[in-house]
Amino acid sequence: ASGVPVVVTRVSDNARIIRASQCGYLVDLDDDQGLVNRLEQTLADEAFRNEVRRAGPAFVSRNYSKAHMGSRVLSAYRDAIARGQRNAA
């Protein structure tokens, strides 16, 4: 959201978020040298950093705004209610 490139490990939901946002790099959890390489690459690549400054906030605005998240929550509740009604029938 702040427009700062990230280097994160492939755990939890990091891979999905980083691929979707194109705002950083993934490394394997125990890959120390991979982490060093990606950090050095990020520091050396001014064009990438500038792109992240532009793309990061736009990605967050599109995918995590109050309106978007509210719509997703409402959809989840509607789906749950529909499943409950089908199961009750």
N, CA, C and O atoms as a GROMACS GRO file, in nm:
protein
  356
    1ALA      N    1   0.082  -0.120   0.000
    1ALA     CA    2   0.000   0.000   0.000
    1ALA      C    3   0.086   0.126   0.000
    1ALA      O    4   0.047   0.229  -0.053
    2SER      N    5   0.203   0.114   0.060
    2SER     CA    6   0.288   0.233   0.072
    2SER      C    7   0.376   0.254  -0.050
    2SER      O    8   0.447   0.354  -0.060
    3GLY      N    9   0.372   0.160  -0.143
    3GLY     CA   10   0.454   0.173  -0.263
    3GLY      C   11   0.598   0.133  -0.243
    3GLY      O   12   0.686   0.175  -0.320
    4VAL      N   13   0.625   0.054  -0.142
    4VAL     CA   14   0.761   0.006  -0.115
    4VAL      C   15   0.769  -0.141  -0.156
    4VAL      O   16   0.687  -0.222  -0.113
    5PRO      N   17   0.867  -0.178  -0.239
    5PRO     CA   18   0.880  -0.318  -0.278
    5PRO      C   19   0.905  -0.406  -0.158
    5PRO      O   20   0.969  -0.365  -0.061
    6VAL      N   21   0.855  -0.529  -0.165
    6VAL     CA   22   0.875  -0.623  -0.056
    6VAL      C   23   0.945  -0.748  -0.106
    6VAL      O   24   0.933  -0.785  -0.223
    7VAL      N   25   1.017  -0.811  -0.017
    7VAL     CA   26   1.075  -0.943  -0.041
    7VAL      C   27   1.023  -1.029   0.073
    7VAL      O   28   1.057  -1.005   0.190
    8VAL      N   29   0.942  -1.128   0.040
    8VAL     CA   30   0.877  -1.209   0.143
    8VAL      C   31   0.896  -1.357   0.114
    8VAL      O   32   0.932  -1.396   0.003
    9THR      N   33   0.873  -1.438   0.216
    9THR     CA   34   0.885  -1.582   0.200
    9THR      C   35   0.754  -1.641   0.148
    9THR      O   36   0.647  -1.581   0.162
   10ARG      N   37   0.765  -1.757   0.088
   10ARG     CA   38   0.648  -1.828   0.035
   10ARG      C   39   0.576  -1.900   0.149
   10ARG      O   40   0.582  -2.022   0.160
   11VAL      N   41   0.509  -1.826   0.231
   11VAL     CA   42   0.427  -1.884   0.337
   11VAL      C   43   0.291  -1.815   0.334
   11VAL      O   44   0.276  -1.705   0.280
   12SER      N   45   0.195  -1.883   0.391
   12SER     CA   46   0.060  -1.827   0.402
   12SER      C   47   0.009  -1.781   0.266
   12SER      O   48   0.018  -1.855   0.168
   13ASP      N   49  -0.043  -1.662   0.260
   13ASP     CA   50  -0.104  -1.609   0.138
   13ASP      C   51  -0.010  -1.516   0.061
   13ASP      O   52  -0.052  -1.451  -0.034
   14ASN      N   53   0.116  -1.510   0.103
   14ASN     CA   54   0.212  -1.418   0.040
   14ASN      C   55   0.222  -1.437  -0.111
   14ASN      O   56   0.225  -1.339  -0.185
   15ALA      N   57   0.228  -1.561  -0.156
   15ALA     CA   58   0.248  -1.586  -0.299
   15ALA      C   59   0.134  -1.529  -0.382
   15ALA      O   60   0.157  -1.466  -0.485
   16ARG      N   61   0.012  -1.549  -0.338
   16ARG     CA   62  -0.104  -1.498  -0.412
   16ARG      C   63  -0.101  -1.346  -0.417
   16ARG      O   64  -0.125  -1.286  -0.522
   17ILE      N   65  -0.072  -1.284  -0.305
   17ILE     CA   66  -0.074  -1.138  -0.298
   17ILE      C   67   0.038  -1.077  -0.382
   17ILE      O   68   0.016  -0.981  -0.455
   18ILE      N   69   0.158  -1.133  -0.370
   18ILE     CA   70   0.272  -1.077  -0.444
   18ILE      C   71   0.253  -1.097  -0.595
   18ILE      O   72   0.282  -1.006  -0.673
   19ARG      N   73   0.205  -1.214  -0.636
   19ARG     CA   74   0.180  -1.236  -0.780
   19ARG      C   75   0.076  -1.138  -0.830
   19ARG      O   76   0.093  -1.079  -0.937
   20ALA      N   77  -0.031  -1.122  -0.756
   20ALA     CA   78  -0.140  -1.035  -0.800
   20ALA      C   79  -0.099  -0.888  -0.803
   20ALA      O   80  -0.137  -0.815  -0.894
   21SER      N   81  -0.021  -0.847  -0.705
   21SER     CA   82   0.013  -0.704  -0.695
   21SER      C   83   0.138  -0.668  -0.775
   21SER      O   84   0.157  -0.552  -0.810
   22GLN      N   85   0.221  -0.767  -0.803
   22GLN     CA   86   0.348  -0.743  -0.873
   22GLN      C   87   0.431  -0.637  -0.801
   22GLN      O   88   0.494  -0.552  -0.865
   23CYS      N   89   0.430  -0.642  -0.670
   23CYS     CA   90   0.497  -0.539  -0.590
   23CYS      C   91   0.613  -0.593  -0.508
   23CYS      O   92   0.652  -0.533  -0.408
   24GLY      N   93   0.667  -0.707  -0.549
   24GLY     CA   94   0.778  -0.760  -0.473
   24GLY      C   95   0.822  -0.895  -0.524
   24GLY      O   96   0.785  -0.937  -0.633
   25TYR      N   97   0.901  -0.961  -0.442
   25TYR     CA   98   0.957  -1.090  -0.479
   25TYR      C   99   0.931  -1.191  -0.370
   25TYR      O  100   0.918  -1.157  -0.252
   26LEU      N  101   0.924  -1.317  -0.410
   26LEU     CA  102   0.909  -1.428  -0.318
   26LEU      C  103   1.038  -1.506  -0.310
   26LEU      O  104   1.108  -1.522  -0.410
   27VAL      N  105   1.071  -1.555  -0.191
   27VAL     CA  106   1.184  -1.645  -0.172
   27VAL      C  107   1.137  -1.761  -0.087
   27VAL      O  108   1.042  -1.749  -0.010
   28ASP      N  109   1.204  -1.874  -0.102
   28ASP     CA  110   1.171  -1.989  -0.018
   28ASP      C  111   1.209  -1.960   0.127
   28ASP      O  112   1.302  -1.883   0.154
   29LEU      N  113   1.138  -2.020   0.217
   29LEU     CA  114   1.154  -1.993   0.360
   29LEU      C  115   1.297  -2.008   0.409
   29LEU      O  116   1.343  -1.925   0.487
   30ASP      N  117   1.368  -2.109   0.365
   30ASP     CA  118   1.504  -2.134   0.414
   30ASP      C  119   1.613  -2.092   0.316
   30ASP      O  120   1.728  -2.135   0.329
   31ASP      N  121   1.579  -2.008   0.220
   31ASP     CA  122   1.673  -1.969   0.116
   31ASP      C  123   1.740  -1.835   0.150
   31ASP      O  124   1.701  -1.730   0.099
   32ASP      N  125   1.839  -1.841   0.238
   32ASP     CA  126   1.908  -1.719   0.280
   32ASP      C  127   1.974  -1.646   0.164
   32ASP      O  128   1.964  -1.524   0.154
   33GLN      N  129   2.041  -1.720   0.077
   33GLN     CA  130   2.109  -1.657  -0.036
   33GLN      C  131   2.007  -1.599  -0.134
   33GLN      O  132   2.031  -1.493  -0.193
   34GLY      N  133   1.896  -1.667  -0.152
   34GLY     CA  134   1.790  -1.614  -0.238
   34GLY      C  135   1.736  -1.482  -0.185
   34GLY      O  136   1.708  -1.390  -0.261
   35LEU      N  137   1.723  -1.474  -0.053
   35LEU     CA  138   1.678  -1.350   0.011
   35LEU      C  139   1.777  -1.238  -0.015
   35LEU      O  140   1.739  -1.127  -0.052
   36VAL      N  141   1.906  -1.267   0.005
   36VAL     CA  142   2.010  -1.167  -0.020
   36VAL      C  143   2.006  -1.122  -0.166
   36VAL      O  144   2.013  -1.002  -0.194
   37ASN      N  145   1.996  -1.218  -0.259
   37ASN     CA  146   1.994  -1.185  -0.401
   37ASN      C  147   1.877  -1.095  -0.438
   37ASN      O  148   1.893  -0.997  -0.510
   38ARG      N  149   1.759  -1.129  -0.387
   38ARG     CA  150   1.640  -1.048  -0.419
   38ARG      C  151   1.648  -0.909  -0.356
   38ARG      O  152   1.606  -0.812  -0.418
   39LEU      N  153   1.700  -0.900  -0.236
   39LEU     CA  154   1.717  -0.768  -0.175
   39LEU      C  155   1.814  -0.683  -0.256
   39LEU      O  156   1.788  -0.565  -0.281
   40GLU      N  157   1.926  -0.742  -0.297
   40GLU     CA  158   2.022  -0.669  -0.379
   40GLU      C  159   1.961  -0.628  -0.512
   40GLU      O  160   1.982  -0.516  -0.560
   41GLN      N  161   1.884  -0.718  -0.573
   41GLN     CA  162   1.818  -0.688  -0.700
   41GLN      C  163   1.718  -0.572  -0.682
   41GLN      O  164   1.712  -0.483  -0.767
   42THR      N  165   1.644  -0.574  -0.575
   42THR     CA  166   1.546  -0.467  -0.549
   42THR      C  167   1.616  -0.334  -0.531
   42THR      O  168   1.572  -0.232  -0.584
   43LEU      N  169   1.725  -0.334  -0.456
   43LEU     CA  170   1.799  -0.210  -0.434
   43LEU      C  171   1.863  -0.157  -0.562
   43LEU      O  172   1.876  -0.036  -0.580
   44ALA      N  173   1.903  -0.247  -0.651
   44ALA     CA  174   1.971  -0.206  -0.773
   44ALA      C  175   1.876  -0.165  -0.886
   44ALA      O  176   1.917  -0.096  -0.979
   45ASP      N  177   1.751  -0.206  -0.878
   45ASP     CA  178   1.656  -0.186  -0.989
   45ASP      C  179   1.564  -0.067  -0.963
   45ASP      O  180   1.454  -0.083  -0.910
   46GLU      N  181   1.609   0.050  -1.001
   46GLU     CA  182   1.531   0.172  -0.977
   46GLU      C  183   1.400   0.171  -1.054
   46GLU      O  184   1.298   0.219  -1.003
   47ALA      N  185   1.400   0.116  -1.175
   47ALA     CA  186   1.276   0.111  -1.254
   47ALA      C  187   1.170   0.027  -1.183
   47ALA      O  188   1.052   0.063  -1.181
   48PHE      N  189   1.212  -0.086  -1.126
   48PHE     CA  190   1.118  -0.171  -1.052
   48PHE      C  191   1.063  -0.097  -0.930
   48PHE      O  192   0.943  -0.100  -0.905
   49ARG      N  193   1.151  -0.032  -0.857
   49ARG     CA  194   1.105   0.043  -0.739
   49ARG      C  195   1.005   0.152  -0.778
   49ARG      O  196   0.906   0.173  -0.708
   50ASN      N  197   1.031   0.220  -0.888
   50ASN     CA  198   0.938   0.325  -0.934
   50ASN      C  199   0.804   0.266  -0.975
   50ASN      O  200   0.699   0.324  -0.948
   51GLU      N  201   0.807   0.150  -1.040
   51GLU     CA  202   0.683   0.084  -1.080
   51GLU      C  203   0.602   0.043  -0.957
   51GLU      O  204   0.480   0.058  -0.955
   52VAL      N  205   0.670  -0.008  -0.855
   52VAL     CA  206   0.601  -0.048  -0.733
   52VAL      C  207   0.540   0.075  -0.663
   52VAL      O  208   0.430   0.068  -0.610
   53ARG      N  209   0.612   0.184  -0.664
   53ARG     CA  210   0.557   0.308  -0.606
   53ARG      C  211   0.425   0.346  -0.669
   53ARG      O  212   0.336   0.400  -0.603
   54ARG      N  213   0.412   0.317  -0.798
   54ARG     CA  214   0.289   0.349  -0.870
   54ARG      C  215   0.184   0.238  -0.853
   54ARG      O  216   0.068   0.266  -0.824
   55ALA      N  217   0.226   0.114  -0.870
   55ALA     CA  218   0.132   0.002  -0.875
   55ALA      C  219   0.082  -0.042  -0.737
   55ALA      O  220  -0.032  -0.086  -0.725
   56GLY      N  221   0.165  -0.032  -0.635
   56GLY     CA  222   0.127  -0.081  -0.503
   56GLY      C  223   0.001  -0.016  -0.449
   56GLY      O  224  -0.095  -0.087  -0.417
   57PRO      N  225  -0.002   0.114  -0.438
   57PRO     CA  226  -0.122   0.179  -0.387
   57PRO      C  227  -0.246   0.154  -0.474
   57PRO      O  228  -0.357   0.142  -0.422
   58ALA      N  229  -0.228   0.146  -0.605
   58ALA     CA  230  -0.341   0.120  -0.694
   58ALA      C  231  -0.397  -0.020  -0.670
   58ALA      O  232  -0.519  -0.040  -0.670
   59PHE      N  233  -0.309  -0.119  -0.649
   59PHE     CA  234  -0.353  -0.256  -0.622
   59PHE      C  235  -0.434  -0.261  -0.493
   59PHE      O  236  -0.540  -0.323  -0.490
   60VAL      N  237  -0.384  -0.198  -0.389
   60VAL     CA  238  -0.455  -0.199  -0.261
   60VAL      C  239  -0.590  -0.130  -0.274
   60VAL      O  240  -0.690  -0.178  -0.222
   61SER      N  241  -0.592  -0.018  -0.342
   61SER     CA  242  -0.717   0.055  -0.361
   61SER      C  243  -0.820  -0.030  -0.435
   61SER      O  244  -0.938  -0.031  -0.399
   62ARG      N  245  -0.776  -0.102  -0.538
   62ARG     CA  246  -0.868  -0.187  -0.616
   62ARG      C  247  -0.917  -0.307  -0.537
   62ARG      O  248  -1.034  -0.344  -0.548
   63ASN      N  249  -0.830  -0.368  -0.458
   63ASN     CA  250  -0.862  -0.497  -0.398
   63ASN      C  251  -0.897  -0.494  -0.250
   63ASN      O  252  -0.955  -0.590  -0.199
   64TYR      N  253  -0.865  -0.387  -0.181
   64TYR     CA  254  -0.886  -0.385  -0.037
   64TYR      C  255  -0.954  -0.258   0.012
   64TYR      O  256  -0.945  -0.225   0.131
   65SER      N  257  -1.023  -0.187  -0.076
   65SER     CA  258  -1.096  -0.068  -0.032
   65SER      C  259  -1.213  -0.112   0.056
   65SER      O  260  -1.252  -0.229   0.054
   66LYS      N  261  -1.268  -0.020   0.131
   66LYS     CA  262  -1.383  -0.053   0.216
   66LYS      C  263  -1.498  -0.105   0.132
   66LYS      O  264  -1.564  -0.202   0.169
   67ALA      N  265  -1.523  -0.042   0.017
   67ALA     CA  266  -1.633  -0.084  -0.069
   67ALA      C  267  -1.612  -0.226  -0.121
   67ALA      O  268  -1.704  -0.308  -0.119
   68HIS      N  269  -1.490  -0.254  -0.167
   68HIS     CA  270  -1.460  -0.387  -0.221
   68HIS      C  271  -1.470  -0.493  -0.111
   68HIS      O  272  -1.532  -0.598  -0.132
   69MET      N  273  -1.412  -0.467   0.003
   69MET     CA  274  -1.415  -0.564   0.112
   69MET      C  275  -1.558  -0.582   0.164
   69MET      O  276  -1.598  -0.694   0.195
   70GLY      N  277  -1.634  -0.473   0.172
   70GLY     CA  278  -1.774  -0.484   0.214
   70GLY      C  279  -1.853  -0.571   0.120
   70GLY      O  280  -1.935  -0.652   0.164
   71SER      N  281  -1.830  -0.555  -0.010
   71SER     CA  282  -1.898  -0.637  -0.110
   71SER      C  283  -1.861  -0.784  -0.095
   71SER      O  284  -1.946  -0.871  -0.108
   72ARG      N  285  -1.734  -0.811  -0.068
   72ARG     CA  286  -1.690  -0.950  -0.049
   72ARG      C  287  -1.753  -1.013   0.075
   72ARG      O  288  -1.793  -1.129   0.072
   73VAL      N  289  -1.761  -0.937   0.183
   73VAL     CA  290  -1.822  -0.988   0.306
   73VAL      C  291  -1.970  -1.015   0.283
   73VAL      O  292  -2.022  -1.119   0.322
   74LEU      N  293  -2.039  -0.921   0.219
   74LEU     CA  294  -2.181  -0.938   0.190
   74LEU      C  295  -2.205  -1.062   0.103
   74LEU      O  296  -2.298  -1.138   0.128
   75SER      N  297  -2.121  -1.081   0.004
   75SER     CA  298  -2.132  -1.198  -0.082
   75SER      C  299  -2.111  -1.327  -0.003
   75SER      O  300  -2.182  -1.425  -0.024
   76ALA      N  301  -2.015  -1.326   0.088
   76ALA     CA  302  -1.990  -1.445   0.170
   76ALA      C  303  -2.110  -1.478   0.258
   76ALA      O  304  -2.147  -1.594   0.272
   77TYR      N  305  -2.173  -1.374   0.317
   77TYR     CA  306  -2.293  -1.397   0.398
   77TYR      C  307  -2.407  -1.450   0.312
   77TYR      O  308  -2.477  -1.543   0.353
   78ARG      N  309  -2.426  -1.393   0.194
   78ARG     CA  310  -2.533  -1.441   0.106
   78ARG      C  311  -2.511  -1.586   0.067
   78ARG      O  312  -2.605  -1.665   0.064
   79ASP      N  313  -2.387  -1.622   0.037
   79ASP     CA  314  -2.355  -1.761   0.004
   79ASP      C  315  -2.384  -1.854   0.122
   79ASP      O  316  -2.439  -1.963   0.104
   80ALA      N  317  -2.346  -1.811   0.241
   80ALA     CA  318  -2.369  -1.893   0.360
   80ALA      C  319  -2.518  -1.912   0.387
   80ALA      O  320  -2.562  -2.021   0.422
   81ILE      N  321  -2.595  -1.806   0.370
   81ILE     CA  322  -2.740  -1.816   0.389
   81ILE      C  323  -2.802  -1.910   0.287
   81ILE      O  324  -2.886  -1.992   0.321
   82ALA      N  325  -2.759  -1.897   0.162
   82ALA     CA  326  -2.811  -1.985   0.056
   82ALA      C  327  -2.778  -2.130   0.085
   82ALA      O  328  -2.862  -2.218   0.065
   83ARG      N  329  -2.655  -2.158   0.131
   83ARG     CA  330  -2.618  -2.296   0.166
   83ARG      C  331  -2.702  -2.347   0.281
   83ARG      O  332  -2.746  -2.462   0.281
   84GLY      N  333  -2.725  -2.260   0.379
   84GLY     CA  334  -2.808  -2.301   0.494
   84GLY      C  335  -2.951  -2.331   0.453
   84GLY      O  336  -3.012  -2.426   0.503
   85GLN      N  337  -3.005  -2.253   0.362
   85GLN     CA  338  -3.141  -2.277   0.314
   85GLN      C  339  -3.150  -2.407   0.235
   85GLN      O  340  -3.247  -2.481   0.248
   86ARG      N  341  -3.048  -2.435   0.154
   86ARG     CA  342  -3.047  -2.560   0.076
   86ARG      C  343  -3.036  -2.680   0.170
   86ARG      O  344  -3.100  -2.783   0.148
   87ASN      N  345  -2.954  -2.668   0.274
   87ASN     CA  346  -2.936  -2.778   0.368
   87ASN      C  347  -3.061  -2.801   0.453
   87ASN      O  348  -3.087  -2.914   0.495
   88ALA      N  349  -3.137  -2.696   0.478
   88ALA     CA  350  -3.258  -2.707   0.559
   88ALA      C  351  -3.374  -2.770   0.480
   88ALA      O  352  -3.468  -2.824   0.538
   89ALA      N  353  -3.364  -2.761   0.348
   89ALA     CA  354  -3.474  -2.811   0.264
   89ALA      C  355  -3.477  -2.961   0.252
   89ALA      O  356  -3.564  -3.016   0.185
   0.00000   0.00000   0.00000
